[in-house]
Short mmCIF file of C-alpha atoms in Angstrom, two decimals:
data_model
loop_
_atom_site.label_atom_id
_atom_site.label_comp_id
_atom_site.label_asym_id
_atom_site.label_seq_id
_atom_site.Cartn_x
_atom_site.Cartn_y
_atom_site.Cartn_z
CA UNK A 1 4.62 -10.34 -20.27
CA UNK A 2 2.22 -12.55 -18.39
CA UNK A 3 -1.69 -11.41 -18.71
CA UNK A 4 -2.90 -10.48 -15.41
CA UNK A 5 -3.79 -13.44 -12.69
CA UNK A 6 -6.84 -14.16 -10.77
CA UNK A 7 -8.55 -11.13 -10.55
CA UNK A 8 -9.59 -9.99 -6.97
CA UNK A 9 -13.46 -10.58 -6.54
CA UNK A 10 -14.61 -7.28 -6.22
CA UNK A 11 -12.86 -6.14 -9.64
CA UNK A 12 -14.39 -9.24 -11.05
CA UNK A 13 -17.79 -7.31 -9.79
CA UNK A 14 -16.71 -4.17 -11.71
CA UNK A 15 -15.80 -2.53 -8.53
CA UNK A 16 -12.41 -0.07 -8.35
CA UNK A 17 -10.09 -0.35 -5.96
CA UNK A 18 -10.77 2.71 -4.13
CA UNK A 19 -14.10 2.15 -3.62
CA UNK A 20 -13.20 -1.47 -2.26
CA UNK A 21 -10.90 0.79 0.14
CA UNK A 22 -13.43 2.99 1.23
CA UNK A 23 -15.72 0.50 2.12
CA UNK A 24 -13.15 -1.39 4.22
CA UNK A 25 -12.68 1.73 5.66
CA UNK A 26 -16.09 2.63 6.48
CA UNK A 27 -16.70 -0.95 7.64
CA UNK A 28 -13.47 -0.46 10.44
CA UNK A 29 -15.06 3.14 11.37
CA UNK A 30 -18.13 1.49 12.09
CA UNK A 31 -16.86 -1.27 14.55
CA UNK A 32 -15.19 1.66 17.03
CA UNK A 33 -15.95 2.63 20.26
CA UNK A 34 -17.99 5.39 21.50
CA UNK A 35 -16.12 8.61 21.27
CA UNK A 36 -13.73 7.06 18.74
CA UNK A 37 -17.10 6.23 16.29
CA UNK A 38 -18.27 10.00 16.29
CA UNK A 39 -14.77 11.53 16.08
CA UNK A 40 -14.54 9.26 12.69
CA UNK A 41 -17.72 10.07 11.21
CA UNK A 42 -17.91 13.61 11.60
CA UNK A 43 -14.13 13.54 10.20
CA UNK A 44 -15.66 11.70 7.04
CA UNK A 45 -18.38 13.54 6.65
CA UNK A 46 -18.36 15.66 3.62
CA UNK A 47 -21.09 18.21 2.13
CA UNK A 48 -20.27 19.81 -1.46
CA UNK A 49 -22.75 21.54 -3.87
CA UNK A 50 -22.76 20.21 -7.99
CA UNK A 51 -23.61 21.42 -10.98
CA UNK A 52 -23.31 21.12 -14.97
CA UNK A 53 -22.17 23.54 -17.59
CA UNK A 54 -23.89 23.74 -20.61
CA UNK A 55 -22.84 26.17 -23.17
CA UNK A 56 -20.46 28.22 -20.37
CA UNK A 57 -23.09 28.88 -17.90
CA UNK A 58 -23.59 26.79 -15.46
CA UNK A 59 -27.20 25.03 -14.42
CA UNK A 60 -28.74 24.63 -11.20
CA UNK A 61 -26.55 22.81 -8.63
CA UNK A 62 -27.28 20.30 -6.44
CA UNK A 63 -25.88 19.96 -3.21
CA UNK A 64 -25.06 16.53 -1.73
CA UNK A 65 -24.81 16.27 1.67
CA UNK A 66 -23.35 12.81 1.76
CA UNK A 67 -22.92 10.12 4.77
CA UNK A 68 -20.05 8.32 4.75
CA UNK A 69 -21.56 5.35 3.70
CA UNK A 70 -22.72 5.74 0.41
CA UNK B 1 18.89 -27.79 -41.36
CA UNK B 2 15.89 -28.27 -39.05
CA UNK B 3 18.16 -28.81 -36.48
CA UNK B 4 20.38 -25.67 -36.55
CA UNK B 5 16.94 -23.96 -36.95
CA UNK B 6 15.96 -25.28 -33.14
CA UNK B 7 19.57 -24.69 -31.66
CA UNK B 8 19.04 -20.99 -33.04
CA UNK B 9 15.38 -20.77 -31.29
CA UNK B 10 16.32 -22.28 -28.13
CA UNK B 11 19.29 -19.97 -28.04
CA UNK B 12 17.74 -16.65 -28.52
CA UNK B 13 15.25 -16.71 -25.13
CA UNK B 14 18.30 -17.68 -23.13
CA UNK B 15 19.81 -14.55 -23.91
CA UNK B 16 17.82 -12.13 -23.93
CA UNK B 17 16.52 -13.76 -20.41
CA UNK B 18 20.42 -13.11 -18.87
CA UNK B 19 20.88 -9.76 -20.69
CA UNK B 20 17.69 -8.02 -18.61
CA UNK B 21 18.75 -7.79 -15.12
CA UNK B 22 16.82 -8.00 -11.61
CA UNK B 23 15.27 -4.58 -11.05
CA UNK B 24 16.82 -4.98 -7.58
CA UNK B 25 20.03 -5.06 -9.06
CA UNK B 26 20.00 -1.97 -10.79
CA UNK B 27 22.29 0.99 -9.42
CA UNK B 28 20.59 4.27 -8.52
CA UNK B 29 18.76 5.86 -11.03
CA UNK B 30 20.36 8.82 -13.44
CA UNK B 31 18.51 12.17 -12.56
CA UNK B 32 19.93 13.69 -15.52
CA UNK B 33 20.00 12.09 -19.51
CA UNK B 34 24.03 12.36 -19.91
CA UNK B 35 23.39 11.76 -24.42
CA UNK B 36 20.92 14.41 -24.23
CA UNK B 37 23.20 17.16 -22.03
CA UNK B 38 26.02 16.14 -24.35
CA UNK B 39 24.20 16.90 -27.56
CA UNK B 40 22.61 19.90 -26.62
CA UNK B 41 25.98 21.78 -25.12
CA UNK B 42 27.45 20.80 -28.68
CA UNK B 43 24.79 22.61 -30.44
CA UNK B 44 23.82 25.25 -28.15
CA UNK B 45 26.83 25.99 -25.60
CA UNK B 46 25.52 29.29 -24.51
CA UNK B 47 22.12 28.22 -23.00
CA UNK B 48 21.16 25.07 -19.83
CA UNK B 49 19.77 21.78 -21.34
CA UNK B 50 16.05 22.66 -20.46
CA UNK B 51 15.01 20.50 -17.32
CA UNK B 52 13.35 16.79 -18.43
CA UNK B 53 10.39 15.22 -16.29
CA UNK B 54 13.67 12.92 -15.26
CA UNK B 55 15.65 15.56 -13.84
CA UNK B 56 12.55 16.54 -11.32
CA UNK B 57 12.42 12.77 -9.98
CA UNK B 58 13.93 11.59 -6.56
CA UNK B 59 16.60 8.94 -7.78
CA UNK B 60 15.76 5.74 -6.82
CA UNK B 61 17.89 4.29 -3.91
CA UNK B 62 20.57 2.54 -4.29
CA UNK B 63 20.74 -0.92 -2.74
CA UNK B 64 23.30 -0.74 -0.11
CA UNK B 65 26.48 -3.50 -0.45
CA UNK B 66 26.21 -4.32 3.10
CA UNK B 67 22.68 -4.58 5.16
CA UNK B 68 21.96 -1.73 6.77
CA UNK B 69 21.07 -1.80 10.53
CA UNK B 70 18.26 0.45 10.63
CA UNK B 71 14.64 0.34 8.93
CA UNK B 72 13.13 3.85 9.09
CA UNK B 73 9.60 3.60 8.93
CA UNK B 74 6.94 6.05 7.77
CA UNK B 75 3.07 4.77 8.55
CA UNK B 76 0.63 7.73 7.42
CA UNK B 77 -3.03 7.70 6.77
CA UNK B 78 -5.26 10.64 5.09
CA UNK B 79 -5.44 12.37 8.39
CA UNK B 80 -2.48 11.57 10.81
CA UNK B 81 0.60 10.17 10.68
CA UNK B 82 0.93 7.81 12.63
CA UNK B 83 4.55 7.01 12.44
CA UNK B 84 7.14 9.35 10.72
CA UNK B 85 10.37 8.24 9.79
CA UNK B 86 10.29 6.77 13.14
CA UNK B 87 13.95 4.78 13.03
CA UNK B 88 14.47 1.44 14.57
CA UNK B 89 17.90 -0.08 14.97
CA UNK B 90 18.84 -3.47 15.70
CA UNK B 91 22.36 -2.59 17.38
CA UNK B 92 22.69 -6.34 18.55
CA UNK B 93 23.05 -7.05 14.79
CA UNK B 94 26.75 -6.92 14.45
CA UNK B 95 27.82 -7.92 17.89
CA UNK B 96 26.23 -11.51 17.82
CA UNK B 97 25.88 -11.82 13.73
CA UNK B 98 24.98 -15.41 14.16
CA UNK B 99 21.65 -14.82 16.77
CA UNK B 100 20.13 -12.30 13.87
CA UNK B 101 17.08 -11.99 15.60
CA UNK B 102 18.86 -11.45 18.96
CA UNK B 103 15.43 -10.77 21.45
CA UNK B 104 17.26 -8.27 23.75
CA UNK B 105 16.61 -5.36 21.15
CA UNK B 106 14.34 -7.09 18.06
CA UNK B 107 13.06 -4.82 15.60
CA UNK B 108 10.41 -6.19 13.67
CA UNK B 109 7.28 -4.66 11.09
CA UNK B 110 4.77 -7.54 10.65
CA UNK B 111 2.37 -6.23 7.60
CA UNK B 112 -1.26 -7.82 6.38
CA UNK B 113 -0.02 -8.23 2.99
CA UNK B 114 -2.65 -9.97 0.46
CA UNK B 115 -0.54 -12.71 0.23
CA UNK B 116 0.14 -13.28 3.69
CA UNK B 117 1.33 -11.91 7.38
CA UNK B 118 4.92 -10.28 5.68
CA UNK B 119 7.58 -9.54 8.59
CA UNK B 120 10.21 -6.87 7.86
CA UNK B 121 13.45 -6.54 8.81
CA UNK B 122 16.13 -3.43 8.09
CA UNK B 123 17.80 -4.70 4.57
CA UNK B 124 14.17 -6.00 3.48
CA UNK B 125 14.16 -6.60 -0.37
CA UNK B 126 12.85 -3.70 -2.13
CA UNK B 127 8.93 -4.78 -2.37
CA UNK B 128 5.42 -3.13 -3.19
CA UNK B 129 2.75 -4.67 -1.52
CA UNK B 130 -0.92 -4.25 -1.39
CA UNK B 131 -2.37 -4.57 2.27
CA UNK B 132 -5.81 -6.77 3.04
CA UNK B 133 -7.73 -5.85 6.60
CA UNK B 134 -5.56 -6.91 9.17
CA UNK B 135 -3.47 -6.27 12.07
CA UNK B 136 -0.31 -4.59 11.69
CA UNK B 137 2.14 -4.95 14.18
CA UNK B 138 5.10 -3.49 15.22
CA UNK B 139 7.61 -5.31 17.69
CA UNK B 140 10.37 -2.72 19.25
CA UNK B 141 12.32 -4.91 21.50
CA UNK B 142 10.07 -6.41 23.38
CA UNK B 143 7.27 -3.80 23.33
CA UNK B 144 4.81 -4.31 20.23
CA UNK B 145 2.00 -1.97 19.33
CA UNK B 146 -0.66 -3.34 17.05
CA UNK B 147 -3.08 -1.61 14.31
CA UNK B 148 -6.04 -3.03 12.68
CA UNK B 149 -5.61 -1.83 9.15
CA UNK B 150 -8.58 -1.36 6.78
CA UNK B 151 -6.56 -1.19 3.61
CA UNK B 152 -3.64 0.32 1.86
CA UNK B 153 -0.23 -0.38 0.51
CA UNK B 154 3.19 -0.97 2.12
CA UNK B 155 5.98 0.46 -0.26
CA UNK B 156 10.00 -1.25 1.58
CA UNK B 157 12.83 0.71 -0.76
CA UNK B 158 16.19 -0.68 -1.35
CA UNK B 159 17.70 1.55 1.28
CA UNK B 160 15.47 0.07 3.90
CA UNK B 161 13.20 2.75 4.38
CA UNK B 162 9.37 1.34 4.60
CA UNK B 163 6.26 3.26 3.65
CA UNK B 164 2.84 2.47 4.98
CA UNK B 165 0.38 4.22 3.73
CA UNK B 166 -3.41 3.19 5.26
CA UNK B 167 -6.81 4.59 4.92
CA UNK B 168 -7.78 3.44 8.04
CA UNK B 169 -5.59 2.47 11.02
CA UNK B 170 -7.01 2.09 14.60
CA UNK B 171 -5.39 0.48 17.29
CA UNK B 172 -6.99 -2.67 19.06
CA UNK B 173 -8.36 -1.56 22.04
CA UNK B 174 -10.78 1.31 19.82
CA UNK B 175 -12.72 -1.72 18.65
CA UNK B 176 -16.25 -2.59 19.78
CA UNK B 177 -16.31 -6.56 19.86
CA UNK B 178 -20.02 -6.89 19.34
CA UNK B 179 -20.54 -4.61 16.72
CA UNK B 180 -18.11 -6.47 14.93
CA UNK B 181 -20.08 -9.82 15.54
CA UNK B 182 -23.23 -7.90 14.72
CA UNK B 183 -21.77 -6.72 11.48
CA UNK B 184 -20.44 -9.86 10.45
CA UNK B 185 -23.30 -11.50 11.02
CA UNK B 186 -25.46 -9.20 9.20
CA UNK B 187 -23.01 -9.35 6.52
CA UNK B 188 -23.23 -13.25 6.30
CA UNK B 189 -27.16 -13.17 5.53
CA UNK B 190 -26.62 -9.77 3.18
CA UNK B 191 -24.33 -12.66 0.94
CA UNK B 192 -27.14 -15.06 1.01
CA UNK B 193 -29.64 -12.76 -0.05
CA UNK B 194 -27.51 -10.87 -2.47
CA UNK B 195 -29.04 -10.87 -6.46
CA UNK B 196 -26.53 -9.01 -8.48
CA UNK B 197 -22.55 -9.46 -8.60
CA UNK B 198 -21.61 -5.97 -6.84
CA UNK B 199 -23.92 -6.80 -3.98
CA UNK B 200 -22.46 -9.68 -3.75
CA UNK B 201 -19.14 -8.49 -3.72
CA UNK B 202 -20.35 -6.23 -1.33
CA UNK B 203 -21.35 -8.66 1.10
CA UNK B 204 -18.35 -10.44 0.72
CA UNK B 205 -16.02 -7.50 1.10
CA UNK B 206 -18.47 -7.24 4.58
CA UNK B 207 -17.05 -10.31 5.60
CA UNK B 208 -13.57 -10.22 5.10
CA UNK B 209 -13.26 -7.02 7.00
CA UNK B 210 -15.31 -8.41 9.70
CA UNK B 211 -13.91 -11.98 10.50
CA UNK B 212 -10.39 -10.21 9.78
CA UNK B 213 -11.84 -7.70 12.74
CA UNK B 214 -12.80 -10.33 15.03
CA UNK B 215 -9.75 -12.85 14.72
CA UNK B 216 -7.42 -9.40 15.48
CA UNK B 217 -9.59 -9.08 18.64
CA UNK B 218 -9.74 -12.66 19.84
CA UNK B 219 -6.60 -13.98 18.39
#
């Protein structure tokens, strides 16, 4: 088997590929039109709470309200 | 003696090379391990072979002897789809075999592959390929709708059915053109003053998408 090629620039980086695909993404959602741009975003946005387990219980969450663009 | 020692080495590659087929050539695949049925019923007659990972698979699809005369096409993103098994046949294809690409009734799936614009046709080779920002067209006689797409991969199986699967897909006219020349630009002094290799990549991946946006939208 051959070794792997050239490797694209952004694994090179240490990027993955889906976070190469969701800036691409982003990026595209970005360059719409009016209505088009807020339909998008508020479709991407997402809002989730986290939080570690130690020893079975659980320790204060955080919650993330994140922006599509990070 | 050294001799018959080279013959031997330059024989062995050349066989082994023949002996493994094309993976295009292979028939459809078994959905059920015929050894394994056998020697279980010989042991055990009263009770079913218990159900392998195998036996849960779709078979692959065979490649058809002749080429078929329809590409079905299924183009879905994380939130729509925008095209599902949506069929197009070339009917023109048998009555005038030597115009292929008659124009009365042209089918025709033009992809942004990474390694360049990739047009299919029904009775497309069986292909996986990964998609780079750019505009995806689709030619139906002689109507063609175009999508700029922001990334993905493009899956054509032996029986000429062609997935498309997109994060992003927007059609043409739902681009801004000066936000895309604002974002390009800001991306091209982002690269210059990038220190570390992910911004860099960053600014680069910037870029891409953005020329790619702006030759779909003046080209």
């Amino acid at each position: 088997m051959t070794s792997n090629a050239a490797v694209p620039f952004w694994r090179a980086a240490g990027m993955t590929y889906i976070t190469y695909s969701n800036i691409c993404a982003n990026l595209v959602r970005n360059c719409l039109k009016e209505p088009y741009k807020t339909e998008a975003l508020s479709r991407e946005k997402v809002h989730f709470s986290i939080s570690k387990w130690t020893d079975g219980k659980p320790e204060k969450p955080t919650i993330r309200s994140d922006s599509p663009e990070e | 003696m050294l001799r018959r020692a080279s013959m031997l080495l330059a024989r062995r590659p050349i066989l082994a090379a023949r002996a493994r087929p094309f993976s295009t050539d292979l028939p459809a695949a078994p959905s059920a391990d015929a050894t394994f049925t056998e020697a279980w019923t010989k042991v055990i007659p009263n009770m079913d072979p218990p159900k392998t990972p195998l036996s849960f698979m779709q078979p692959r699809p065979p490649t058809p002897s002749s080429i078929p005369s329809k590409l079905t096409v299924n183009f879905v993103l994380p939130y729509a789809s925008e095209l599902a098994t949506k069929e197009f046949a070339n009917p023109c294809y048998d009555l005038i075999p030597v115009f292929k690409h008659s124009i009365l009734s042209l089918f025709l799936l033009i992809v942004p592959a990474t390694t360049g614009q990739m047009g299919v046709l029904p009775g497309h080779v069986a292909t996986i390929a990964e998609l780079k920002p750019g505009v995806l067209s689709v030619h139906e006689g002689s109507e063609v709708t175009k999508y700029f797409v922001s990334s993905g991969f493009v899956f054509i199986h032996a029986n000429s059915f062609a997935d498309i699967i997109a994060v992003e897909a927007v059609p043409l006219d739902r681009l801004d053109v000066n936000l895309v020349q604002k974002g390009l630009a800001e991306f091209t002094s982002k690269l210059s003053s990038a220190t570390t290799d992910l911004e860099k990549a960053e600014a680069q991946i910037g870029i891409d998408v953005h020329s790619a946006l702006n030759s779909a939208l003046t080209g």
